[in-house]
Coordinates of C-alpha atoms in Angstrom, one line a residue:
M1026 CA -32.3 8.7 -18.4
G1027 CA -29.3 10.8 -19.3
T1028 CA -27.0 10.9 -22.1
H1029 CA -24.6 8.7 -19.9
D1030 CA -25.4 5.3 -18.8
V1031 CA -23.0 5.4 -15.8
V1032 CA -21.0 8.1 -14.2
V1033 CA -17.8 6.8 -12.5
V1034 CA -16.4 9.0 -9.9
G1035 CA -12.6 8.5 -9.5
A1036 CA -10.0 8.2 -12.5
G1037 CA -7.8 6.0 -10.2
L1038 CA -7.0 2.3 -11.0
A1039 CA -10.4 0.9 -9.9
G1040 CA -12.5 3.5 -11.8
L1041 CA -10.5 3.0 -14.8
V1042 CA -10.9 -0.8 -14.6
A1043 CA -14.5 -0.4 -14.1
T1044 CA -14.7 2.1 -17.2
A1045 CA -12.9 -0.4 -19.3
E1046 CA -15.4 -3.1 -18.5
L1047 CA -18.6 -0.9 -19.1
T1048 CA -17.2 0.5 -22.3
R1049 CA -16.1 -3.1 -23.5
A1050 CA -19.8 -3.7 -23.0
G1051 CA -20.8 -0.7 -25.3
R1052 CA -22.1 1.2 -22.2
R1053 CA -21.7 5.2 -22.4
V1054 CA -19.6 6.3 -19.3
L1055 CA -18.8 9.8 -17.8
L1056 CA -15.5 9.8 -15.8
L1057 CA -15.3 12.4 -13.5
D1058 CA -12.0 13.1 -11.3
A1059 CA -11.2 16.2 -9.0
E1060 CA -7.7 16.6 -10.4
N1061 CA -6.4 17.5 -13.7
A1062 CA -5.3 15.1 -16.6
A1063 CA -1.9 15.0 -15.3
S1064 CA -3.1 12.9 -12.4
L1065 CA -4.8 10.3 -14.3
G1066 CA -4.3 6.8 -12.6
G1067 CA -4.4 8.2 -9.1
Q1068 CA -2.4 6.7 -6.4
A1069 CA -1.8 3.6 -8.5
F1070 CA 0.9 5.5 -10.5
W1071 CA 3.2 6.1 -7.6
S1072 CA 2.8 2.5 -6.4
F1073 CA 5.6 0.0 -6.5
G1074 CA 3.3 -2.3 -8.7
G1075 CA 3.2 -5.2 -6.3
L1076 CA 0.5 -7.9 -7.1
F1077 CA -0.5 -10.6 -4.7
L1078 CA -0.6 -13.8 -7.1
V1079 CA -0.9 -17.2 -6.0
D1080 CA 0.8 -20.5 -7.4
S1081 CA 2.1 -18.2 -10.3
P1082 CA 4.7 -19.6 -13.0
E1083 CA 7.2 -17.1 -11.4
Q1084 CA 6.7 -18.8 -7.9
R1085 CA 6.9 -22.4 -9.4
R1086 CA 10.2 -21.4 -11.2
L1087 CA 11.6 -20.3 -7.9
G1088 CA 10.6 -23.7 -6.2
V1089 CA 7.8 -21.9 -4.2
R1090 CA 5.0 -24.2 -3.5
D1091 CA 1.7 -22.2 -3.2
S1092 CA -2.0 -23.0 -3.3
A1093 CA -5.4 -21.3 -3.2
E1094 CA -6.0 -23.0 0.1
L1095 CA -2.8 -22.2 1.8
A1096 CA -3.4 -18.3 0.5
L1097 CA -6.8 -18.4 2.0
A1098 CA -5.7 -19.9 5.1
D1099 CA -3.1 -17.0 5.4
W1100 CA -5.6 -14.4 4.5
F1101 CA -8.1 -15.5 7.2
G1102 CA -5.1 -15.9 9.7
S1103 CA -4.5 -12.0 9.1
A1104 CA -7.9 -10.8 8.7
Q1105 CA -9.3 -12.4 11.8
F1106 CA -12.7 -11.8 10.6
S1107 CA -15.5 -10.9 13.1
D1108 CA -18.0 -13.6 13.9
D1109 CA -20.9 -10.9 14.5
G1110 CA -22.1 -10.9 10.8
S1111 CA -20.5 -7.7 10.2
D1112 CA -17.5 -9.4 7.9
R1113 CA -20.0 -11.3 6.0
W1114 CA -19.5 -9.6 2.7
G1115 CA -15.7 -9.0 3.4
R1116 CA -15.3 -12.6 4.1
A1117 CA -16.9 -13.5 0.7
W1118 CA -14.9 -11.0 -1.1
A1119 CA -12.0 -12.5 0.3
E1120 CA -12.7 -16.0 -1.1
G1121 CA -13.5 -14.4 -4.5
F1122 CA -10.1 -12.5 -4.6
V1123 CA -8.1 -15.5 -3.6
D1124 CA -9.8 -17.5 -6.3
F1125 CA -8.9 -14.6 -8.6
A1126 CA -5.3 -14.2 -7.6
A1127 CA -4.8 -18.0 -8.0
G1128 CA -6.7 -18.1 -11.4
E1129 CA -7.5 -15.7 -13.7
M1130 CA -5.8 -12.5 -12.7
R1131 CA -2.4 -13.2 -14.2
S1132 CA -3.7 -14.4 -17.5
W1133 CA -6.2 -11.4 -17.6
L1134 CA -3.2 -9.0 -17.2
H1135 CA -1.0 -10.9 -19.3
R1136 CA -3.1 -11.0 -22.3
Q1137 CA -3.1 -7.0 -21.9
G1138 CA 0.6 -6.9 -22.0
V1139 CA 1.4 -6.7 -18.4
R1140 CA 4.5 -8.6 -17.3
W1141 CA 6.4 -9.2 -14.0
F1142 CA 9.9 -9.0 -12.2
P1143 CA 10.9 -12.8 -12.1
L1144 CA 12.1 -12.6 -8.6
V1145 CA 9.2 -13.0 -6.2
Q1146 CA 9.6 -10.8 -2.8
W1147 CA 8.4 -12.2 0.5
A1148 CA 6.4 -9.3 2.1
E1149 CA 4.7 -9.5 5.5
R1150 CA 6.2 -12.8 6.9
G1151 CA 4.1 -12.6 10.1
G1152 CA 6.3 -14.6 12.5
Y1153 CA 3.4 -15.9 14.5
T1154 CA 1.9 -19.6 14.5
A1155 CA 0.7 -21.2 11.4
G1156 CA -2.9 -19.7 11.8
G1157 CA -1.8 -16.2 12.5
H1158 CA -0.8 -13.3 10.4
G1159 CA 1.4 -13.4 7.5
N1160 CA 2.5 -14.8 4.3
S1161 CA 3.6 -18.6 4.3
V1162 CA 5.4 -18.2 1.2
P1163 CA 6.7 -15.4 -1.2
R1164 CA 3.7 -14.0 -3.2
F1165 CA 4.8 -10.1 -3.9
H1166 CA 5.0 -9.9 -7.7
V1167 CA 6.5 -6.4 -8.6
T1168 CA 5.0 -5.4 -12.1
W1169 CA 7.5 -4.7 -14.9
G1170 CA 6.8 -0.9 -15.2
T1171 CA 5.6 -0.8 -11.6
G1172 CA 2.4 1.2 -10.9
P1173 CA 2.4 2.9 -14.5
G1174 CA 2.7 -0.7 -15.9
I1175 CA -0.4 -1.7 -14.3
L1176 CA -2.2 1.2 -15.4
E1177 CA -1.0 1.1 -19.0
P1178 CA -3.8 -1.0 -20.3
F1179 CA -6.7 0.5 -18.8
V1180 CA -5.4 3.9 -19.9
R1181 CA -5.0 2.6 -23.3
A1182 CA -8.6 1.2 -23.1
L1183 CA -9.9 4.7 -21.9
L1184 CA -8.2 6.5 -24.9
D1185 CA -9.7 3.7 -27.3
A1186 CA -13.2 4.2 -25.9
R1187 CA -13.2 8.0 -25.8
A1188 CA -12.0 7.7 -29.6
V1189 CA -15.4 6.0 -30.4
G1190 CA -17.4 8.4 -28.3
L1191 CA -18.1 5.7 -25.5
V1192 CA -16.5 7.7 -22.7
D1193 CA -16.6 11.4 -21.6
V1194 CA -13.8 12.4 -19.2
R1195 CA -14.2 15.6 -17.2
F1196 CA -11.1 16.5 -15.0
R1197 CA -11.5 19.1 -12.2
H1198 CA -14.8 17.9 -11.5
R1199 CA -15.2 17.4 -7.8
V1200 CA -18.4 15.4 -6.7
T1201 CA -19.6 16.7 -3.4
G1202 CA -23.0 14.8 -3.5
L1203 CA -25.2 12.2 -5.1
V1204 CA -28.7 13.0 -6.6
V1205 CA -31.2 10.7 -5.1
T1206 CA -34.9 10.3 -6.7
D1207 CA -37.4 8.3 -5.2
G1208 CA -34.8 6.1 -3.2
R1209 CA -32.4 5.7 -6.1
V1210 CA -29.1 7.3 -7.0
T1211 CA -29.7 9.2 -10.3
G1212 CA -26.6 11.2 -10.6
V1213 CA -24.0 13.4 -9.0
R1214 CA -23.5 16.9 -8.2
G1215 CA -20.4 19.0 -7.2
D1216 CA -18.0 21.7 -8.2
V1217 CA -15.9 22.5 -11.2
L1218 CA -12.5 23.6 -9.9
R1219 CA -10.1 26.2 -11.5
D1220 CA -7.6 24.3 -13.7
D1221 CA -4.1 25.7 -12.2
H1222 CA -2.3 23.1 -14.5
A1223 CA -0.6 21.4 -11.4
A1224 CA 1.9 18.5 -12.0
R1225 CA 0.8 15.1 -11.1
A1226 CA -0.2 14.9 -7.5
V1227 CA 1.1 18.3 -6.6
P1228 CA -1.7 20.0 -4.4
S1229 CA -4.2 21.9 -6.6
S1230 CA -6.6 24.8 -6.3
R1231 CA -9.9 24.3 -4.8
E1232 CA -11.2 27.5 -6.2
V1233 CA -14.8 26.9 -7.3
V1234 CA -15.4 28.0 -10.9
R1235 CA -19.2 26.9 -11.1
T1236 CA -21.3 23.9 -9.8
F1237 CA -22.6 21.0 -11.9
E1238 CA -25.0 18.2 -12.0
V1239 CA -25.4 15.3 -14.0
E1240 CA -27.9 12.5 -14.1
A1241 CA -27.1 8.6 -15.3
D1242 CA -28.9 5.3 -14.6
A1243 CA -26.1 4.4 -12.1
V1244 CA -23.1 5.8 -10.3
V1245 CA -19.9 4.1 -9.4
V1246 CA -17.8 5.6 -6.3
A1247 CA -14.1 4.9 -6.8
T1248 CA -12.6 7.9 -5.0
G1249 CA -10.2 6.1 -2.8
G1250 CA -9.8 6.2 1.0
I1251 CA -8.8 8.9 3.8
G1252 CA -5.0 8.8 3.9
A1253 CA -4.3 12.2 3.3
N1254 CA -7.1 13.7 5.8
H1255 CA -5.0 13.3 8.9
D1256 CA -7.5 14.7 11.1
L1257 CA -9.9 12.1 9.9
V1258 CA -7.3 9.4 10.4
R1259 CA -6.8 10.3 14.0
A1260 CA -10.3 10.6 14.8
T1261 CA -11.1 7.3 13.5
W1262 CA -8.1 5.1 14.6
P1263 CA -9.3 2.7 17.3
A1264 CA -8.9 3.8 20.9
D1265 CA -7.5 0.3 21.8
A1266 CA -4.5 1.0 19.4
G1267 CA -3.2 4.1 21.2
R1268 CA -3.2 7.3 19.4
M1269 CA -2.0 8.6 16.1
P1270 CA 0.8 11.1 16.5
E1271 CA 0.5 14.7 15.6
R1272 CA 3.5 14.5 13.3
M1273 CA 2.6 12.2 10.6
L1274 CA 3.9 11.7 6.9
S1275 CA 1.5 11.0 4.0
G1276 CA 1.9 8.2 1.5
V1277 CA -0.8 9.5 -0.7
P1278 CA -1.7 12.9 -2.4
D1279 CA -3.6 15.6 -0.8
H1280 CA -6.8 14.7 -2.6
V1281 CA -7.2 11.2 -0.9
D1282 CA -9.4 12.8 1.6
G1283 CA -12.5 10.3 2.0
S1284 CA -14.9 12.8 0.4
G1285 CA -16.5 10.3 -1.9
I1286 CA -17.2 7.9 0.8
A1287 CA -18.8 10.8 2.9
A1288 CA -21.0 11.9 -0.1
A1289 CA -22.1 8.4 -0.7
R1290 CA -23.0 8.0 3.2
D1291 CA -25.0 11.2 3.1
A1292 CA -27.0 9.8 0.3
G1293 CA -27.8 6.8 2.5
A1294 CA -24.9 4.3 2.1
A1295 CA -23.7 2.2 4.7
V1296 CA -19.9 2.7 5.9
V1297 CA -18.6 -0.1 8.0
H1298 CA -15.2 -0.8 9.7
A1299 CA -14.0 2.8 9.3
E1300 CA -11.8 2.2 12.3
R1301 CA -9.7 -0.3 10.3
M1302 CA -6.9 1.0 8.5
W1303 CA -3.4 -0.1 7.2
H1304 CA -0.7 2.5 7.8
Y1305 CA 3.1 2.1 8.0
P1306 CA 5.6 2.8 10.8
E1307 CA 8.7 2.7 8.4
G1308 CA 7.9 6.2 6.9
I1309 CA 10.9 8.7 5.9
T1310 CA 10.3 12.3 4.8
N1311 CA 10.7 12.5 0.9
H1312 CA 13.7 15.0 0.4
S1313 CA 12.0 16.0 -2.6
P1314 CA 8.2 16.2 -1.8
V1315 CA 5.5 16.3 -4.3
W1316 CA 2.4 16.4 -2.2
S1317 CA 2.1 17.8 1.6
H1318 CA 3.9 15.7 4.3
H1319 CA 5.2 13.5 1.3
G1320 CA 6.8 10.2 2.9
I1321 CA 8.3 7.1 1.5
R1322 CA 8.2 3.6 2.9
I1323 CA 11.2 1.6 3.6
L1324 CA 10.8 -1.8 2.3
P1325 CA 13.2 -3.3 4.8
G1326 CA 14.8 -6.9 5.0
P1327 CA 15.1 -8.4 8.2
S1328 CA 18.4 -7.7 9.9
S1329 CA 18.0 -4.1 11.0
L1330 CA 17.5 -3.7 14.8
W1331 CA 14.0 -1.9 15.3
L1332 CA 14.4 0.2 18.3
D1333 CA 11.4 2.2 20.1
A1334 CA 11.7 6.0 20.8
D1335 CA 13.6 5.1 23.9
G1336 CA 16.1 2.8 22.2
H1337 CA 14.7 -0.7 23.2
R1338 CA 13.9 -3.3 20.9
L1339 CA 10.4 -3.9 19.4
P1340 CA 9.0 -7.2 20.8
V1341 CA 9.0 -10.5 18.9
P1342 CA 8.0 -10.9 16.3
L1343 CA 7.9 -7.3 15.3
F1344 CA 11.1 -7.5 13.1
P1345 CA 11.4 -5.5 9.9
G1346 CA 9.2 -6.8 7.2
F1347 CA 7.1 -9.1 9.3
D1348 CA 4.2 -7.3 10.6
A1349 CA 3.9 -3.5 10.0
L1350 CA 0.5 -3.0 11.4
G1351 CA 1.5 -4.9 14.6
A1352 CA 4.6 -2.6 14.9
L1353 CA 2.6 0.6 14.1
Q1354 CA 0.2 -0.4 17.1
H1355 CA 3.1 -1.1 19.2
I1356 CA 4.2 2.4 18.7
T1357 CA 1.0 4.2 19.0
R1358 CA 0.0 2.3 22.2
R1359 CA 3.3 4.0 23.4
G1360 CA 2.2 7.2 22.4
D1361 CA 5.5 7.9 20.2
D1362 CA 5.8 9.6 17.0
H1363 CA 8.7 7.6 15.8
S1364 CA 11.0 4.7 16.0
W1365 CA 14.3 3.9 14.8
F1366 CA 16.1 1.3 12.4
V1367 CA 19.8 0.5 13.4
L1368 CA 22.1 -1.1 10.7
D1369 CA 25.2 -0.8 9.1
K1370 CA 26.3 -0.1 5.6
T1371 CA 26.3 -3.4 4.3
I1372 CA 23.0 -4.0 5.6
L1373 CA 21.6 -0.9 3.8
G1374 CA 23.2 -2.0 0.6
S1375 CA 21.6 -5.4 0.7
E1376 CA 18.2 -5.0 2.3
F1377 CA 16.7 -1.6 1.9
A1378 CA 14.3 -0.7 -0.9
L1379 CA 12.0 2.2 -1.2
S1380 CA 8.3 1.9 -2.2
G1381 CA 7.0 3.8 -5.0
S1382 CA 7.4 3.9 -8.7
E1383 CA 9.7 7.1 -8.7
Q1384 CA 12.0 5.2 -6.1
N1385 CA 12.5 2.5 -8.6
P1386 CA 13.5 4.0 -11.9
D1387 CA 14.9 0.7 -13.2
L1388 CA 11.8 -1.3 -12.8
T1389 CA 9.6 1.6 -13.7
G1390 CA 11.4 2.3 -16.9
K1391 CA 12.1 -1.3 -17.8
D1392 CA 15.6 -0.7 -17.8
V1393 CA 17.5 -3.9 -17.6
G1394 CA 21.2 -2.3 -17.5
L1395 CA 20.1 -0.3 -14.6
L1396 CA 18.1 -3.5 -13.1
L1397 CA 21.2 -5.5 -13.0
Q1398 CA 22.7 -2.9 -10.4
R1399 CA 20.7 -4.6 -7.7
V1400 CA 22.6 -7.6 -7.6
K1401 CA 25.9 -5.8 -7.1
P1402 CA 27.3 -4.7 -3.7
G1403 CA 26.0 -1.3 -2.4
A1404 CA 22.7 0.4 -2.2
V1405 CA 20.7 1.1 -5.2
G1406 CA 20.7 4.8 -6.5
P1407 CA 17.5 6.2 -4.7
V1408 CA 18.3 4.6 -1.4
E1409 CA 22.0 5.8 -1.8
T1410 CA 20.6 9.2 -2.4
F1411 CA 18.4 9.2 0.7
A1412 CA 21.6 7.9 2.7
Q1413 CA 23.4 10.9 1.8
A1414 CA 20.6 13.7 1.4
S1415 CA 18.2 12.8 4.1
P1416 CA 18.9 14.3 7.8
E1417 CA 17.1 11.3 9.0
F1418 CA 19.9 8.8 8.0
L1419 CA 22.5 9.3 10.7
W1420 CA 26.0 7.6 10.3
A1421 CA 28.5 7.2 13.0
D1422 CA 31.5 5.0 13.8
T1423 CA 30.6 4.0 17.3
P1424 CA 27.3 3.3 19.4
A1425 CA 28.0 6.4 21.5
E1426 CA 28.5 8.7 18.6
L1427 CA 25.2 7.2 17.0
A1428 CA 23.4 7.8 20.2
A1429 CA 24.4 11.4 20.4
K1430 CA 23.1 11.9 16.8
M1431 CA 19.9 10.4 17.4
N1432 CA 19.2 12.4 20.3
A1433 CA 20.4 15.6 18.4
L1434 CA 18.1 15.0 15.6
Q1435 CA 15.0 14.4 18.1
G1436 CA 16.2 17.3 20.3
D1437 CA 15.8 14.9 23.4
A1438 CA 18.1 12.4 25.4
R1439 CA 16.1 9.3 25.1
I1440 CA 18.6 7.2 23.4
D1441 CA 21.2 6.1 26.4
A1442 CA 24.6 5.3 24.7
A1443 CA 25.5 2.3 27.1
T1444 CA 22.0 0.6 26.6
L1445 CA 22.4 1.1 22.7
E1446 CA 25.8 -0.4 22.7
R1447 CA 24.8 -3.3 25.0
T1448 CA 21.9 -4.1 22.7
I1449 CA 24.3 -4.0 19.5
V1450 CA 26.6 -6.3 21.4
E1451 CA 24.1 -8.8 22.8
R1452 CA 22.8 -9.3 19.1
D1453 CA 26.3 -9.6 17.8
R1454 CA 27.3 -12.4 20.1
Q1455 CA 24.2 -14.3 18.9
V1456 CA 25.4 -13.9 15.3
T1457 CA 28.9 -14.8 16.1
S1458 CA 27.8 -18.1 17.8
G1459 CA 26.7 -19.3 14.4
L1460 CA 23.5 -20.5 15.9
G1461 CA 21.9 -18.3 18.7
K1462 CA 18.7 -18.0 20.6
D1463 CA 17.7 -14.5 19.4
L1464 CA 14.7 -15.1 17.4
Q1465 CA 15.3 -12.2 14.8
V1466 CA 18.7 -13.7 14.1
V1467 CA 17.2 -17.3 13.6
A1468 CA 14.5 -15.5 11.2
T1469 CA 17.3 -13.9 9.1
N1470 CA 19.2 -17.1 8.7
Q1471 CA 16.0 -18.8 7.7
A1472 CA 15.3 -16.0 5.1
R1473 CA 18.3 -16.8 3.4
T1474 CA 17.2 -20.3 2.5
Y1475 CA 15.0 -18.8 0.0
V1476 CA 17.2 -17.9 -3.2
V1477 CA 15.9 -14.6 -3.8
D1478 CA 16.4 -13.3 -0.4
K1479 CA 20.0 -14.7 -0.4
L1480 CA 20.5 -13.0 -3.8
I1481 CA 19.2 -9.5 -3.5
R1482 CA 17.3 -9.0 -0.2
V1483 CA 19.0 -10.6 3.0
A1484 CA 22.5 -9.7 4.1
K1485 CA 24.9 -12.4 5.3
P1486 CA 24.5 -12.3 9.1
H1487 CA 27.6 -10.5 10.7
R1488 CA 28.5 -8.3 13.5
L1489 CA 27.1 -4.7 13.6
L1490 CA 30.3 -3.5 15.3
D1491 CA 32.6 -5.4 12.6
P1492 CA 34.4 -2.2 11.1
A1493 CA 34.5 -4.1 7.7
H1494 CA 30.6 -3.4 7.4
G1495 CA 30.6 -0.2 9.0
P1496 CA 30.0 2.6 9.4
L1497 CA 26.7 2.2 11.7
L1498 CA 23.5 3.8 10.7
A1499 CA 20.2 4.8 12.3
V1500 CA 17.3 6.0 10.4
R1501 CA 14.4 7.7 12.3
L1502 CA 11.1 6.3 11.2
S1503 CA 7.6 8.0 11.2
V1504 CA 4.0 7.0 10.8
L1505 CA 3.2 7.1 7.0
T1506 CA -0.6 7.1 6.2
R1507 CA -1.7 5.0 3.5
K1508 CA -4.8 2.8 3.4
T1509 CA -8.2 2.6 4.4
L1510 CA -9.3 -1.1 5.1
G1511 CA -13.0 -0.3 5.8
G1512 CA -15.4 1.6 3.5
L1513 CA -18.7 1.5 1.7
H1514 CA -20.5 -1.8 2.3
T1515 CA -21.3 -3.6 -1.0
D1516 CA -22.5 -7.1 -2.0
L1517 CA -20.5 -9.5 -4.4
E1518 CA -21.6 -7.3 -7.5
G1519 CA -20.2 -4.0 -5.9
R1520 CA -23.8 -2.9 -5.5
V1521 CA -23.6 -0.4 -2.2
L1522 CA -25.9 -1.4 0.8
T1523 CA -27.9 0.9 3.1
P1524 CA -27.2 0.5 7.0
D1525 CA -30.1 -2.0 7.2
G1526 CA -28.4 -4.4 4.6
E1527 CA -30.7 -3.4 1.4
V1528 CA -29.3 -2.6 -1.9
L1529 CA -29.2 1.2 -2.5
P1530 CA -30.4 1.3 -6.1
G1531 CA -28.5 3.0 -8.5
L1532 CA -24.9 3.0 -6.4
W1533 CA -22.0 1.1 -6.7
A1534 CA -18.4 1.1 -5.3
A1535 CA -14.9 -0.3 -6.2
G1536 CA -11.4 0.0 -4.9
E1537 CA -10.5 1.5 -1.7
A1538 CA -13.8 3.3 -1.3
S1539 CA -15.3 -0.1 -0.9
G1540 CA -12.8 -1.5 1.5
F1541 CA -11.5 -3.3 -1.6
G1542 CA -14.6 -5.2 -1.7
G1543 CA -17.4 -5.8 0.9
G1544 CA -16.6 -2.7 2.9
G1545 CA -13.6 -4.7 4.2
V1546 CA -11.9 -7.4 2.2
H1547 CA -9.0 -7.6 4.6
G1548 CA -10.6 -7.6 7.9
H1549 CA -8.3 -6.2 10.5
R1550 CA -4.8 -7.0 8.7
A1551 CA -3.9 -7.1 5.1
L1552 CA -1.3 -9.1 3.1
E1553 CA 1.0 -6.9 0.8
G1554 CA 0.1 -7.0 -2.8
T1555 CA -3.6 -7.0 -2.4
F1556 CA -4.3 -3.3 -2.6
L1557 CA -3.6 -3.1 -6.3
G1558 CA -5.3 -6.3 -6.8
G1559 CA -8.2 -5.2 -4.8
C1560 CA -8.6 -2.4 -7.1
L1561 CA -8.3 -4.5 -10.2
F1562 CA -10.8 -7.3 -8.8
T1563 CA -13.6 -4.8 -7.5
G1564 CA -13.2 -2.5 -10.6
R1565 CA -13.7 -5.4 -13.0
T1566 CA -16.4 -7.2 -10.8
A1567 CA -18.5 -3.9 -10.4
G1568 CA -17.9 -2.9 -14.2
R1569 CA -19.1 -6.3 -15.5
A1570 CA -22.0 -6.8 -13.3
L1571 CA -23.0 -3.1 -13.9
A1572 CA -22.6 -3.6 -17.6
S1573 CA -25.2 -6.4 -17.3
D1574 CA -27.6 -4.3 -15.1
V1575 CA -27.8 -1.1 -17.2
S1576 CA -30.4 -1.5 -19.9

């Protein structure tokens, strides 16, 4: 038809993987992205690089006994797929992804030079019954090099393909619509934006220089989700989960606005489960922002007291690191825009990590010397910087002083000093007993039976009011937008479906735009480490299937 076999819209991880698979098969690809070359790789560049791997050598070396059967049970327990048929494709993609995570994913990436930090992390523990949400065992494998380390082989493949003329990359090309001819998607149209040479993820100009239209045998939409479009997030958030606050932080750059999903829907594609989202309640304002409302997520250990805006502990099992979405929904149902961690200096040093490649320079830079600092007492550099520079980190010697600072920051009097002190004292008595009935204290003790948690992630239980571990610290937490769990409805090859369930010829989708597969591979809840993995799996699957489909 045209000079290109396939147009791939979006140069994030899913788009790069799909492009790599297509060009490896000799297909000619036009890769379009609204941002400039500095932002190649999209959101994945900023990620912690965590991958959900099952029964890996890293797990086995640590004595972790995992299996595909256990992982799939955990996935289904978290997803809670609907039985009305709407999750048919999402469930099928989930089965395929777990097989991939337990099988070919690690060796496929390893052959391309990807490596992992040997200490596997335990994210989203759940805390419910065996059939409920959460990971039964540690599965969060942090990539050596974090997000840039995952991107590297696919960026290299892109450069190699461009050198031999198999791919044409056009930045500052914003797709606004799909071209449909006789019921088939035959190309894309959009705007060429003025190149203002913005740095990576810095908000860029939307001034239109000219329009464009290109044709191809097929189009792949890999434009990500809606996380930076706060109005759309609020409008789409399910009513039974309360309301999203007016003040929110963004965990993604401004260009993650849902425009690619909207363009496909306008061309006849089905969008399903748009109300399913995965945002975080543990956001803090970035003291050095790159994009609008830039927030960073705290990756907490289990010891901090988690208090709502009135100073009351969140209900069991909404402890730090156990059920992020459950905690978020508890907060939004209350109508609050913030909550609090209350801890001490020792817990900060042992348990706080920050998500993102730029917040982990040791792992991102593959700096072994810097990495060894993690096993020493005290907070790692970026956490220490936040602790000193952020006005949302409040230090105090007594509960009364802490309550006064919390109220001053918020400009209200919702934290009662006597109640805060009683809450801390009650918790401390449980720790002092050596046993105790407080389920958070029990869970913290249990976490230390895992060697990695004992070594670098979970502080030895102690009294918060013990001066040897002070001073006290309160951290104000805000809602941080991040991931879209629903999206374009696709079959198991990545072909986009219409509202009546038929294939929309010529259109494919990958990554977050497709709900990481099938319009919702995660169902209602996700397990950490599955977002980057979902981009890899959907990009690879769609690219390979499309390479065979395009003649």
